[in-house]
Amino acid sequence: VKMSIALTFDEGAAIVAGGSGGIGSQICRDFGKAGLNVVFTYHGNVARAQALEKEIAGFGVQCRAVKVDLTDFSTVDALFNDAANRYGNIRQVVYAAGPAFEFAKIGDIDPAEWKRVIEQDVVGAFNLVNCAIRCFQRQGAGGNLVALITAAVERIARADLMSASPKAAIETLIRGAAVEYGKEGIRANCVAPGWINAGLGKKGIEEKMTPDMVAKILNSVIPLKKFGEATDISHATLFLCSQQAGFITGQTIAVDGGAQT
Ligand SMILES: NC(=O)c1ccc[n+]([C@@H]2O[C@H](COP(=O)([O-])OP(=O)(O)OC[C@H]3O[C@@H](n4cnc5c(N)ncnc54)[C@H](OP(=O)(O)O)[C@@H]3O)[C@@H](O)[C@H]2O)c1
């Protein structure tokens, strides 16, 4: 190629909620490789969080893992205050967290499980977005929000409502943030993963699907005939956070190989 275009970022650190996850960890790595200091949250996976913290510090940036229950508002608020005290401006905030769940049709979903999943995902994302907006406002120089949702929101979600319903709420939250705070230089977008061979998706592919089911999905559901990788999601996320995406807000990019269901 004769020309390459590098992504550039506003001066400041990144906060990634769910950085210990299969996809979130790759987003943290890519922010670190791009030269941004990274603060990421984990919930239960302390070993993975510590290993990632060390790996990213090896890229020559500062990295800090913080144990956070995203449904606890005061803890999320404290995360932002502490990160701002340590690293100065926070300019990128990514929601890459979300509870694990089983695929089930609506009539088979246990009401208590529905309540748990909705609360952890929707309340967690709200707390993060609320704290991010107020942090950006204190700094007075705008900022970028990206939430991972699911391609099931854009398509028809068969037996996947526990993923799609909370993510639909998160998508409206993000679009609302884009409209309400655009004039303050805050951009807000979503990345909608399809079948990804990382994190929850990898677990599903390896533990819940027979080779026949995998072949059927690759042959008849995904036109590009492959599962996505964590880097496919992190590249879209970093693009939306970059200065090169400076006129994009309130949008969702599905990264799903063109999947039809
Ligand atoms: N992978 C896919 O194929 C796929 C497809 C569509 C959408 N998505 C969405 O993309 C996002 C990331 O997925 P993933 O595959 O990377 O999932 P993952 O590997 O299971 O990671 C989930 C992350 O969320 C954190 N978390 C879980 N419950 C939490 C809670 N109550 N409070 C705070 N943090 C909590 C986990 O922390 P610990 O691990 O430390 O406990 C982990 O960092 C999720 O929202 C998922 O629904 C994924």
PDB file of C-alpha atoms and ligand atoms in Angstrom:
ATOM      1  CA  VAL A   1       0.000   0.000   0.000  1.00  0.00           C
ATOM      2  CA  LYS A   2       1.168   3.544  -0.688  1.00  0.00           C
ATOM      3  CA  MET A   3      -0.592   5.172   2.241  1.00  0.00           C
ATOM      4  CA  SER A   4      -1.581   4.156   5.748  1.00  0.00           C
ATOM      5  CA  ILE A   5      -3.861   5.997   8.123  1.00  0.00           C
ATOM      6  CA  ALA A   6      -3.017   5.729  11.834  1.00  0.00           C
ATOM      7  CA  LEU A   7      -5.643   6.156  14.521  1.00  0.00           C
ATOM      8  CA  THR A   8      -4.956   9.067  16.869  1.00  0.00           C
ATOM      9  CA  PHE A   9      -6.566   9.747  20.243  1.00  0.00           C
ATOM     10  CA  ASP A  10      -7.300  12.747  22.447  1.00  0.00           C
ATOM     11  CA  GLU A  11      -4.728  13.136  25.254  1.00  0.00           C
ATOM     12  CA  GLY A  12      -5.935  11.161  28.277  1.00  0.00           C
ATOM     13  CA  ALA A  13      -6.495   7.751  29.818  1.00  0.00           C
ATOM     14  CA  ALA A  14      -9.028   5.019  29.016  1.00  0.00           C
ATOM     15  CA  ILE A  15     -11.395   3.257  31.412  1.00  0.00           C
ATOM     16  CA  VAL A  16     -12.601  -0.179  30.282  1.00  0.00           C
ATOM     17  CA  ALA A  17     -15.376  -1.795  32.329  1.00  0.00           C
ATOM     18  CA  GLY A  18     -15.107  -5.570  32.013  1.00  0.00           C
ATOM     19  CA  GLY A  19     -11.420  -5.486  31.075  1.00  0.00           C
ATOM     20  CA  SER A  20     -10.882  -8.985  32.465  1.00  0.00           C
ATOM     21  CA  GLY A  21     -13.299 -10.398  29.873  1.00  0.00           C
ATOM     22  CA  GLY A  22     -12.415 -12.143  26.636  1.00  0.00           C
ATOM     23  CA  ILE A  23     -13.222  -9.089  24.497  1.00  0.00           C
ATOM     24  CA  GLY A  24     -12.563  -6.365  27.100  1.00  0.00           C
ATOM     25  CA  SER A  25      -9.006  -7.617  27.653  1.00  0.00           C
ATOM     26  CA  GLN A  26      -8.207  -7.138  23.949  1.00  0.00           C
ATOM     27  CA  ILE A  27      -9.639  -3.608  24.040  1.00  0.00           C
ATOM     28  CA  CYS A  28      -7.356  -2.859  27.027  1.00  0.00           C
ATOM     29  CA  ARG A  29      -4.346  -4.290  25.168  1.00  0.00           C
ATOM     30  CA  ASP A  30      -5.046  -2.221  22.068  1.00  0.00           C
ATOM     31  CA  PHE A  31      -5.493   1.012  24.060  1.00  0.00           C
ATOM     32  CA  GLY A  32      -2.189   0.218  25.799  1.00  0.00           C
ATOM     33  CA  LYS A  33      -0.439  -0.453  22.473  1.00  0.00           C
ATOM     34  CA  ALA A  34      -1.813   2.878  21.198  1.00  0.00           C
ATOM     35  CA  GLY A  35      -0.014   4.583  24.114  1.00  0.00           C
ATOM     36  CA  LEU A  36      -2.958   5.313  26.430  1.00  0.00           C
ATOM     37  CA  ASN A  37      -2.850   4.689  30.176  1.00  0.00           C
ATOM     38  CA  VAL A  38      -5.549   2.122  30.979  1.00  0.00           C
ATOM     39  CA  VAL A  39      -7.721   1.569  34.036  1.00  0.00           C
ATOM     40  CA  PHE A  40      -9.889  -1.509  33.741  1.00  0.00           C
ATOM     41  CA  THR A  41     -12.419  -3.210  35.985  1.00  0.00           C
ATOM     42  CA  TYR A  42     -12.803  -6.847  36.834  1.00  0.00           C
ATOM     43  CA  HIS A  43     -15.388  -8.572  38.994  1.00  0.00           C
ATOM     44  CA  GLY A  44     -14.357 -12.112  39.959  1.00  0.00           C
ATOM     45  CA  ASN A  45     -11.377 -13.022  37.787  1.00  0.00           C
ATOM     46  CA  VAL A  46      -8.512 -11.604  39.848  1.00  0.00           C
ATOM     47  CA  ALA A  47      -5.823 -13.856  38.287  1.00  0.00           C
ATOM     48  CA  ARG A  48      -6.687 -12.734  34.752  1.00  0.00           C
ATOM     49  CA  ALA A  49      -6.870  -9.090  35.872  1.00  0.00           C
ATOM     50  CA  GLN A  50      -3.430  -9.193  37.490  1.00  0.00           C
ATOM     51  CA  ALA A  51      -1.837 -10.906  34.486  1.00  0.00           C
ATOM     52  CA  LEU A  52      -3.376  -8.355  32.104  1.00  0.00           C
ATOM     53  CA  GLU A  53      -2.286  -5.428  34.281  1.00  0.00           C
ATOM     54  CA  LYS A  54       1.297  -6.688  34.052  1.00  0.00           C
ATOM     55  CA  GLU A  55       1.105  -7.400  30.315  1.00  0.00           C
ATOM     56  CA  ILE A  56      -0.182  -3.906  29.509  1.00  0.00           C
ATOM     57  CA  ALA A  57       2.388  -2.194  31.756  1.00  0.00           C
ATOM     58  CA  GLY A  58       4.917  -3.979  29.502  1.00  0.00           C
ATOM     59  CA  PHE A  59       3.750  -1.767  26.617  1.00  0.00           C
ATOM     60  CA  GLY A  60       5.264   1.236  28.438  1.00  0.00           C
ATOM     61  CA  VAL A  61       1.992   2.735  29.699  1.00  0.00           C
ATOM     62  CA  GLN A  62       0.460   2.734  33.162  1.00  0.00           C
ATOM     63  CA  CYS A  63      -2.255   0.184  33.805  1.00  0.00           C
ATOM     64  CA  ARG A  64      -4.409  -0.433  36.851  1.00  0.00           C
ATOM     65  CA  ALA A  65      -6.954  -3.189  37.480  1.00  0.00           C
ATOM     66  CA  VAL A  66      -9.768  -2.328  39.921  1.00  0.00           C
ATOM     67  CA  LYS A  67     -12.317  -4.750  41.356  1.00  0.00           C
ATOM     68  CA  VAL A  68     -15.715  -3.159  40.752  1.00  0.00           C
ATOM     69  CA  ASP A  69     -19.304  -4.337  41.079  1.00  0.00           C
ATOM     70  CA  LEU A  70     -20.795  -2.101  38.388  1.00  0.00           C
ATOM     71  CA  THR A  71     -24.247  -2.237  40.036  1.00  0.00           C
ATOM     72  CA  ASP A  72     -22.805  -0.364  43.044  1.00  0.00           C
ATOM     73  CA  PHE A  73     -22.992   3.299  41.996  1.00  0.00           C
ATOM     74  CA  SER A  74     -20.677   4.744  44.655  1.00  0.00           C
ATOM     75  CA  THR A  75     -17.928   2.260  43.708  1.00  0.00           C
ATOM     76  CA  VAL A  76     -18.194   3.249  40.044  1.00  0.00           C
ATOM     77  CA  ASP A  77     -18.077   6.939  40.958  1.00  0.00           C
ATOM     78  CA  ALA A  78     -14.988   6.306  43.115  1.00  0.00           C
ATOM     79  CA  LEU A  79     -13.351   4.488  40.162  1.00  0.00           C
ATOM     80  CA  PHE A  80     -13.581   7.649  38.037  1.00  0.00           C
ATOM     81  CA  ASN A  81     -12.368   9.974  40.804  1.00  0.00           C
ATOM     82  CA  ASP A  82      -9.408   7.740  41.580  1.00  0.00           C
ATOM     83  CA  ALA A  83      -8.485   7.301  37.887  1.00  0.00           C
ATOM     84  CA  ALA A  84      -8.668  11.078  37.300  1.00  0.00           C
ATOM     85  CA  ASN A  85      -6.467  11.752  40.346  1.00  0.00           C
ATOM     86  CA  ARG A  86      -3.846   9.273  39.136  1.00  0.00           C
ATOM     87  CA  TYR A  87      -3.843   9.833  35.383  1.00  0.00           C
ATOM     88  CA  GLY A  88      -5.389  13.279  34.776  1.00  0.00           C
ATOM     89  CA  ASN A  89      -7.985  13.457  32.033  1.00  0.00           C
ATOM     90  CA  ILE A  90     -10.087  10.408  31.174  1.00  0.00           C
ATOM     91  CA  ARG A  91     -11.068  10.643  27.508  1.00  0.00           C
ATOM     92  CA  GLN A  92     -12.190   7.100  26.568  1.00  0.00           C
ATOM     93  CA  VAL A  93     -14.760   4.996  28.443  1.00  0.00           C
ATOM     94  CA  VAL A  94     -15.797   1.553  27.195  1.00  0.00           C
ATOM     95  CA  TYR A  95     -18.503  -0.733  28.563  1.00  0.00           C
ATOM     96  CA  ALA A  96     -17.297  -4.284  27.802  1.00  0.00           C
ATOM     97  CA  ALA A  97     -18.857  -5.981  30.841  1.00  0.00           C
ATOM     98  CA  GLY A  98     -21.936  -8.125  31.079  1.00  0.00           C
ATOM     99  CA  PRO A  99     -23.209 -11.117  33.044  1.00  0.00           C
ATOM    100  CA  ALA A 100     -22.940 -14.679  31.787  1.00  0.00           C
ATOM    101  CA  PHE A 101     -26.286 -16.277  30.883  1.00  0.00           C
ATOM    102  CA  GLU A 102     -27.747 -19.353  29.193  1.00  0.00           C
ATOM    103  CA  PHE A 103     -29.574 -19.294  25.860  1.00  0.00           C
ATOM    104  CA  ALA A 104     -33.284 -19.908  26.491  1.00  0.00           C
ATOM    105  CA  LYS A 105     -36.651 -19.198  24.905  1.00  0.00           C
ATOM    106  CA  ILE A 106     -38.792 -16.638  26.716  1.00  0.00           C
ATOM    107  CA  GLY A 107     -41.150 -19.180  28.308  1.00  0.00           C
ATOM    108  CA  ASP A 108     -38.200 -21.121  29.698  1.00  0.00           C
ATOM    109  CA  ILE A 109     -36.435 -18.175  31.354  1.00  0.00           C
ATOM    110  CA  ASP A 110     -36.544 -18.208  35.146  1.00  0.00           C
ATOM    111  CA  PRO A 111     -37.926 -14.812  36.317  1.00  0.00           C
ATOM    112  CA  ALA A 112     -35.193 -14.447  38.953  1.00  0.00           C
ATOM    113  CA  GLU A 113     -32.537 -15.067  36.285  1.00  0.00           C
ATOM    114  CA  TRP A 114     -34.159 -12.462  33.993  1.00  0.00           C
ATOM    115  CA  LYS A 115     -34.077  -9.940  36.865  1.00  0.00           C
ATOM    116  CA  ARG A 116     -30.407 -10.704  37.624  1.00  0.00           C
ATOM    117  CA  VAL A 117     -29.252 -10.336  34.022  1.00  0.00           C
ATOM    118  CA  ILE A 118     -31.274  -7.162  33.364  1.00  0.00           C
ATOM    119  CA  GLU A 119     -30.053  -5.563  36.588  1.00  0.00           C
ATOM    120  CA  GLN A 120     -26.369  -6.402  36.170  1.00  0.00           C
ATOM    121  CA  ASP A 121     -26.210  -5.312  32.536  1.00  0.00           C
ATOM    122  CA  VAL A 122     -28.592  -2.324  32.400  1.00  0.00           C
ATOM    123  CA  VAL A 123     -27.909  -0.872  35.854  1.00  0.00           C
ATOM    124  CA  GLY A 124     -24.170  -1.520  35.451  1.00  0.00           C
ATOM    125  CA  ALA A 125     -24.045   0.263  32.082  1.00  0.00           C
ATOM    126  CA  PHE A 126     -26.142   3.154  33.399  1.00  0.00           C
ATOM    127  CA  ASN A 127     -23.819   3.660  36.381  1.00  0.00           C
ATOM    128  CA  LEU A 128     -20.790   3.679  34.083  1.00  0.00           C
ATOM    129  CA  VAL A 129     -22.326   6.071  31.531  1.00  0.00           C
ATOM    130  CA  ASN A 130     -23.647   8.424  34.240  1.00  0.00           C
ATOM    131  CA  CYS A 131     -20.247   8.610  35.972  1.00  0.00           C
ATOM    132  CA  ALA A 132     -18.409   8.981  32.644  1.00  0.00           C
ATOM    133  CA  ILE A 133     -20.574  11.923  31.562  1.00  0.00           C
ATOM    134  CA  ARG A 134     -20.070  13.742  34.864  1.00  0.00           C
ATOM    135  CA  CYS A 135     -16.321  13.030  34.704  1.00  0.00           C
ATOM    136  CA  PHE A 136     -16.128  14.408  31.138  1.00  0.00           C
ATOM    137  CA  GLN A 137     -18.107  17.489  32.255  1.00  0.00           C
ATOM    138  CA  ARG A 138     -15.741  18.145  35.202  1.00  0.00           C
ATOM    139  CA  GLN A 139     -12.815  17.992  32.779  1.00  0.00           C
ATOM    140  CA  GLY A 140     -14.611  20.243  30.292  1.00  0.00           C
ATOM    141  CA  ALA A 141     -13.020  18.805  27.136  1.00  0.00           C
ATOM    142  CA  GLY A 142     -15.488  16.169  25.972  1.00  0.00           C
ATOM    143  CA  GLY A 143     -14.872  12.437  25.773  1.00  0.00           C
ATOM    144  CA  ASN A 144     -15.830   9.230  24.002  1.00  0.00           C
ATOM    145  CA  LEU A 145     -18.136   6.458  25.134  1.00  0.00           C
ATOM    146  CA  VAL A 146     -18.447   3.052  23.463  1.00  0.00           C
ATOM    147  CA  ALA A 147     -20.705   0.247  24.722  1.00  0.00           C
ATOM    148  CA  LEU A 148     -20.507  -3.334  23.501  1.00  0.00           C
ATOM    149  CA  ILE A 149     -24.040  -4.545  22.881  1.00  0.00           C
ATOM    150  CA  THR A 150     -24.951  -7.503  20.634  1.00  0.00           C
ATOM    151  CA  ALA A 151     -25.751  -8.004  16.971  1.00  0.00           C
ATOM    152  CA  ALA A 152     -28.890  -9.784  18.225  1.00  0.00           C
ATOM    153  CA  VAL A 153     -30.314  -6.281  18.820  1.00  0.00           C
ATOM    154  CA  GLU A 154     -30.041  -5.535  15.096  1.00  0.00           C
ATOM    155  CA  ARG A 155     -31.355  -8.922  13.928  1.00  0.00           C
ATOM    156  CA  ILE A 156     -33.908 -11.384  15.284  1.00  0.00           C
ATOM    157  CA  ALA A 157     -32.837 -12.770  18.624  1.00  0.00           C
ATOM    158  CA  ARG A 158     -33.988 -16.381  18.858  1.00  0.00           C
ATOM    159  CA  ALA A 159     -33.460 -17.779  22.402  1.00  0.00           C
ATOM    160  CA  ASP A 160     -31.135 -14.834  22.951  1.00  0.00           C
ATOM    161  CA  LEU A 161     -33.418 -12.332  24.692  1.00  0.00           C
ATOM    162  CA  MET A 162     -31.322 -12.304  27.856  1.00  0.00           C
ATOM    163  CA  SER A 163     -28.566 -10.805  25.759  1.00  0.00           C
ATOM    164  CA  ALA A 164     -30.650  -8.687  23.396  1.00  0.00           C
ATOM    165  CA  SER A 165     -33.108  -7.068  25.832  1.00  0.00           C
ATOM    166  CA  PRO A 166     -30.597  -5.444  28.213  1.00  0.00           C
ATOM    167  CA  LYS A 167     -28.374  -4.503  25.262  1.00  0.00           C
ATOM    168  CA  ALA A 168     -31.327  -2.790  23.540  1.00  0.00           C
ATOM    169  CA  ALA A 169     -31.758  -0.686  26.682  1.00  0.00           C
ATOM    170  CA  ILE A 170     -28.012   0.085  26.672  1.00  0.00           C
ATOM    171  CA  GLU A 171     -28.189   1.109  23.004  1.00  0.00           C
ATOM    172  CA  THR A 172     -30.946   3.640  23.778  1.00  0.00           C
ATOM    173  CA  LEU A 173     -28.894   4.941  26.709  1.00  0.00           C
ATOM    174  CA  ILE A 174     -25.902   5.482  24.423  1.00  0.00           C
ATOM    175  CA  ARG A 175     -27.990   7.158  21.713  1.00  0.00           C
ATOM    176  CA  GLY A 176     -29.508   9.377  24.393  1.00  0.00           C
ATOM    177  CA  ALA A 177     -26.043  10.364  25.634  1.00  0.00           C
ATOM    178  CA  ALA A 178     -25.028  11.245  22.052  1.00  0.00           C
ATOM    179  CA  VAL A 179     -27.995  13.598  21.677  1.00  0.00           C
ATOM    180  CA  GLU A 180     -27.942  15.095  25.182  1.00  0.00           C
ATOM    181  CA  TYR A 181     -24.190  15.764  25.402  1.00  0.00           C
ATOM    182  CA  GLY A 182     -22.964  16.159  21.829  1.00  0.00           C
ATOM    183  CA  LYS A 183     -22.716  19.918  22.263  1.00  0.00           C
ATOM    184  CA  GLU A 184     -20.233  19.303  25.111  1.00  0.00           C
ATOM    185  CA  GLY A 185     -17.938  17.319  22.810  1.00  0.00           C
ATOM    186  CA  ILE A 186     -19.074  13.949  24.108  1.00  0.00           C
ATOM    187  CA  ARG A 187     -19.513  11.201  21.481  1.00  0.00           C
ATOM    188  CA  ALA A 188     -21.299   7.932  22.258  1.00  0.00           C
ATOM    189  CA  ASN A 189     -21.518   4.841  20.031  1.00  0.00           C
ATOM    190  CA  CYS A 190     -22.090   1.081  20.219  1.00  0.00           C
ATOM    191  CA  VAL A 191     -20.273  -1.923  18.777  1.00  0.00           C
ATOM    192  CA  ALA A 192     -22.552  -4.932  18.299  1.00  0.00           C
ATOM    193  CA  PRO A 193     -20.608  -8.224  18.300  1.00  0.00           C
ATOM    194  CA  GLY A 194     -21.979 -11.305  16.581  1.00  0.00           C
ATOM    195  CA  TRP A 195     -20.473 -14.783  17.098  1.00  0.00           C
ATOM    196  CA  ILE A 196     -17.037 -14.038  18.561  1.00  0.00           C
ATOM    197  CA  ASN A 197     -14.472 -16.706  19.410  1.00  0.00           C
ATOM    198  CA  ALA A 198     -13.591 -15.079  22.741  1.00  0.00           C
ATOM    199  CA  GLY A 199     -15.161 -14.744  26.177  1.00  0.00           C
ATOM    200  CA  LEU A 200     -18.823 -15.743  26.378  1.00  0.00           C
ATOM    201  CA  GLY A 201     -18.967 -16.647  22.678  1.00  0.00           C
ATOM    202  CA  LYS A 202     -15.935 -18.949  22.875  1.00  0.00           C
ATOM    203  CA  LYS A 203     -17.381 -20.685  25.931  1.00  0.00           C
ATOM    204  CA  GLY A 204     -20.660 -21.215  24.060  1.00  0.00           C
ATOM    205  CA  ILE A 205     -18.936 -22.528  20.921  1.00  0.00           C
ATOM    206  CA  GLU A 206     -16.692 -24.909  22.876  1.00  0.00           C
ATOM    207  CA  GLU A 207     -19.060 -26.111  25.598  1.00  0.00           C
ATOM    208  CA  LYS A 208     -22.594 -25.864  24.248  1.00  0.00           C
ATOM    209  CA  MET A 209     -22.355 -26.507  20.498  1.00  0.00           C
ATOM    210  CA  THR A 210     -21.880 -29.765  18.612  1.00  0.00           C
ATOM    211  CA  PRO A 211     -19.637 -29.767  15.492  1.00  0.00           C
ATOM    212  CA  ASP A 212     -22.871 -29.989  13.443  1.00  0.00           C
ATOM    213  CA  MET A 213     -24.234 -26.828  15.028  1.00  0.00           C
ATOM    214  CA  VAL A 214     -20.945 -25.002  14.409  1.00  0.00           C
ATOM    215  CA  ALA A 215     -20.939 -26.112  10.744  1.00  0.00           C
ATOM    216  CA  LYS A 216     -24.549 -24.991  10.291  1.00  0.00           C
ATOM    217  CA  ILE A 217     -23.829 -21.519  11.679  1.00  0.00           C
ATOM    218  CA  LEU A 218     -20.711 -21.105   9.559  1.00  0.00           C
ATOM    219  CA  ASN A 219     -22.429 -22.357   6.398  1.00  0.00           C
ATOM    220  CA  SER A 220     -25.840 -20.765   6.612  1.00  0.00           C
ATOM    221  CA  VAL A 221     -25.877 -17.945   9.186  1.00  0.00           C
ATOM    222  CA  ILE A 222     -22.609 -16.046   8.746  1.00  0.00           C
ATOM    223  CA  PRO A 223     -21.960 -14.968   5.124  1.00  0.00           C
ATOM    224  CA  LEU A 224     -18.227 -14.528   5.821  1.00  0.00           C
ATOM    225  CA  LYS A 225     -18.201 -18.179   7.027  1.00  0.00           C
ATOM    226  CA  LYS A 226     -16.065 -17.643  10.129  1.00  0.00           C
ATOM    227  CA  PHE A 227     -16.404 -16.592  13.750  1.00  0.00           C
ATOM    228  CA  GLY A 228     -15.088 -13.180  14.713  1.00  0.00           C
ATOM    229  CA  GLU A 229     -12.052 -12.624  16.937  1.00  0.00           C
ATOM    230  CA  ALA A 230     -11.658 -10.290  19.927  1.00  0.00           C
ATOM    231  CA  THR A 231      -9.470  -8.058  17.727  1.00  0.00           C
ATOM    232  CA  ASP A 232     -12.396  -7.550  15.313  1.00  0.00           C
ATOM    233  CA  ILE A 233     -14.326  -5.958  18.186  1.00  0.00           C
ATOM    234  CA  SER A 234     -11.378  -4.035  19.651  1.00  0.00           C
ATOM    235  CA  HIS A 235     -10.485  -2.523  16.255  1.00  0.00           C
ATOM    236  CA  ALA A 236     -14.041  -1.218  15.761  1.00  0.00           C
ATOM    237  CA  THR A 237     -14.076   0.077  19.339  1.00  0.00           C
ATOM    238  CA  LEU A 238     -10.758   1.913  19.019  1.00  0.00           C
ATOM    239  CA  PHE A 239     -11.820   3.381  15.680  1.00  0.00           C
ATOM    240  CA  LEU A 240     -14.998   4.811  17.257  1.00  0.00           C
ATOM    241  CA  CYS A 241     -12.896   6.279  20.108  1.00  0.00           C
ATOM    242  CA  SER A 242     -10.333   7.780  17.733  1.00  0.00           C
ATOM    243  CA  GLN A 243     -10.081  11.296  16.339  1.00  0.00           C
ATOM    244  CA  GLN A 244     -10.661   9.749  12.887  1.00  0.00           C
ATOM    245  CA  ALA A 245     -14.251   8.978  14.036  1.00  0.00           C
ATOM    246  CA  GLY A 246     -14.705  12.530  15.359  1.00  0.00           C
ATOM    247  CA  PHE A 247     -17.943  13.135  13.375  1.00  0.00           C
ATOM    248  CA  ILE A 248     -19.558   9.795  14.284  1.00  0.00           C
ATOM    249  CA  THR A 249     -21.963   9.689  17.228  1.00  0.00           C
ATOM    250  CA  GLY A 250     -25.170   7.913  18.229  1.00  0.00           C
ATOM    251  CA  GLN A 251     -24.345   4.967  15.933  1.00  0.00           C
ATOM    252  CA  THR A 252     -24.064   1.201  16.207  1.00  0.00           C
ATOM    253  CA  ILE A 253     -21.582  -0.817  14.149  1.00  0.00           C
ATOM    254  CA  ALA A 254     -22.433  -4.510  13.955  1.00  0.00           C
ATOM    255  CA  VAL A 255     -19.265  -6.630  13.766  1.00  0.00           C
ATOM    256  CA  ASP A 256     -20.799  -9.987  12.950  1.00  0.00           C
ATOM    257  CA  GLY A 257     -19.627 -11.165   9.521  1.00  0.00           C
ATOM    258  CA  GLY A 258     -23.054 -10.163   8.149  1.00  0.00           C
ATOM    259  CA  ALA A 259     -24.903 -12.742  10.286  1.00  0.00           C
ATOM    260  CA  GLN A 260     -28.588 -13.031   9.475  1.00  0.00           C
ATOM    261  CA  THR A 261     -30.127 -14.370  12.693  1.00  0.00           C
TER     262      THR A 261
HETATM  263  N1  LIG B   1     -18.251 -13.009  23.083  1.00  0.00           N
HETATM  264  C1  LIG B   1     -19.297 -12.897  22.279  1.00  0.00           C
HETATM  265  O1  LIG B   1     -19.469 -13.701  21.353  1.00  0.00           O
HETATM  266  C2  LIG B   1     -20.292 -11.763  22.469  1.00  0.00           C
HETATM  267  C3  LIG B   1     -21.332 -11.648  21.537  1.00  0.00           C
HETATM  268  C4  LIG B   1     -22.264 -10.630  21.676  1.00  0.00           C
HETATM  269  C5  LIG B   1     -22.151  -9.735  22.734  1.00  0.00           C
HETATM  270  N2  LIG B   1     -21.131  -9.868  23.637  1.00  0.00           N
HETATM  271  C6  LIG B   1     -21.080  -8.887  24.746  1.00  0.00           C
HETATM  272  O2  LIG B   1     -19.794  -8.292  24.798  1.00  0.00           O
HETATM  273  C7  LIG B   1     -19.457  -8.022  26.182  1.00  0.00           C
HETATM  274  C8  LIG B   1     -18.143  -8.702  26.529  1.00  0.00           C
HETATM  275  O3  LIG B   1     -18.310 -10.100  26.295  1.00  0.00           O
HETATM  276  P1  LIG B   1     -17.186 -11.182  26.624  1.00  0.00           P
HETATM  277  O4  LIG B   1     -17.441 -12.314  25.709  1.00  0.00           O
HETATM  278  O5  LIG B   1     -15.844 -10.538  26.654  1.00  0.00           O
HETATM  279  O6  LIG B   1     -17.638 -11.626  28.104  1.00  0.00           O
HETATM  280  P2  LIG B   1     -16.764 -12.216  29.322  1.00  0.00           P
HETATM  281  O7  LIG B   1     -15.499 -12.809  28.835  1.00  0.00           O
HETATM  282  O8  LIG B   1     -17.701 -13.078  30.116  1.00  0.00           O
HETATM  283  O9  LIG B   1     -16.420 -10.913  30.160  1.00  0.00           O
HETATM  284  C9  LIG B   1     -17.419 -10.232  30.906  1.00  0.00           C
HETATM  285  C10 LIG B   1     -16.772  -9.142  31.734  1.00  0.00           C
HETATM  286  O10 LIG B   1     -17.778  -8.533  32.563  1.00  0.00           O
HETATM  287  C11 LIG B   1     -17.364  -8.614  33.928  1.00  0.00           C
HETATM  288  N3  LIG B   1     -18.550  -8.749  34.786  1.00  0.00           N
HETATM  289  C12 LIG B   1     -19.454  -9.753  34.785  1.00  0.00           C
HETATM  290  N4  LIG B   1     -20.397  -9.497  35.702  1.00  0.00           N
HETATM  291  C13 LIG B   1     -20.079  -8.327  36.299  1.00  0.00           C
HETATM  292  C14 LIG B   1     -20.650  -7.524  37.353  1.00  0.00           C
HETATM  293  N5  LIG B   1     -21.782  -7.886  37.986  1.00  0.00           N
HETATM  294  N6  LIG B   1     -20.033  -6.375  37.721  1.00  0.00           N
HETATM  295  C15 LIG B   1     -18.909  -6.004  37.106  1.00  0.00           C
HETATM  296  N7  LIG B   1     -18.318  -6.699  36.104  1.00  0.00           N
HETATM  297  C16 LIG B   1     -18.906  -7.848  35.728  1.00  0.00           C
HETATM  298  C17 LIG B   1     -16.448  -9.829  33.987  1.00  0.00           C
HETATM  299  O11 LIG B   1     -15.599  -9.765  35.137  1.00  0.00           O
HETATM  300  P3  LIG B   1     -14.846 -11.087  35.737  1.00  0.00           P
HETATM  301  O12 LIG B   1     -14.568 -12.008  34.589  1.00  0.00           O
HETATM  302  O13 LIG B   1     -13.600 -10.530  36.388  1.00  0.00           O
HETATM  303  O14 LIG B   1     -15.797 -11.668  36.739  1.00  0.00           O
HETATM  304  C18 LIG B   1     -15.687  -9.650  32.677  1.00  0.00           C
HETATM  305  O15 LIG B   1     -14.701  -8.641  32.810  1.00  0.00           O
HETATM  306  C19 LIG B   1     -20.630  -8.535  27.029  1.00  0.00           C
HETATM  307  O16 LIG B   1     -21.498  -7.459  27.285  1.00  0.00           O
HETATM  308  C20 LIG B   1     -21.294  -9.543  26.104  1.00  0.00           C
HETATM  309  O17 LIG B   1     -22.672  -9.701  26.390  1.00  0.00           O
HETATM  310  C21 LIG B   1     -20.212 -10.861  23.539  1.00  0.00           C
END
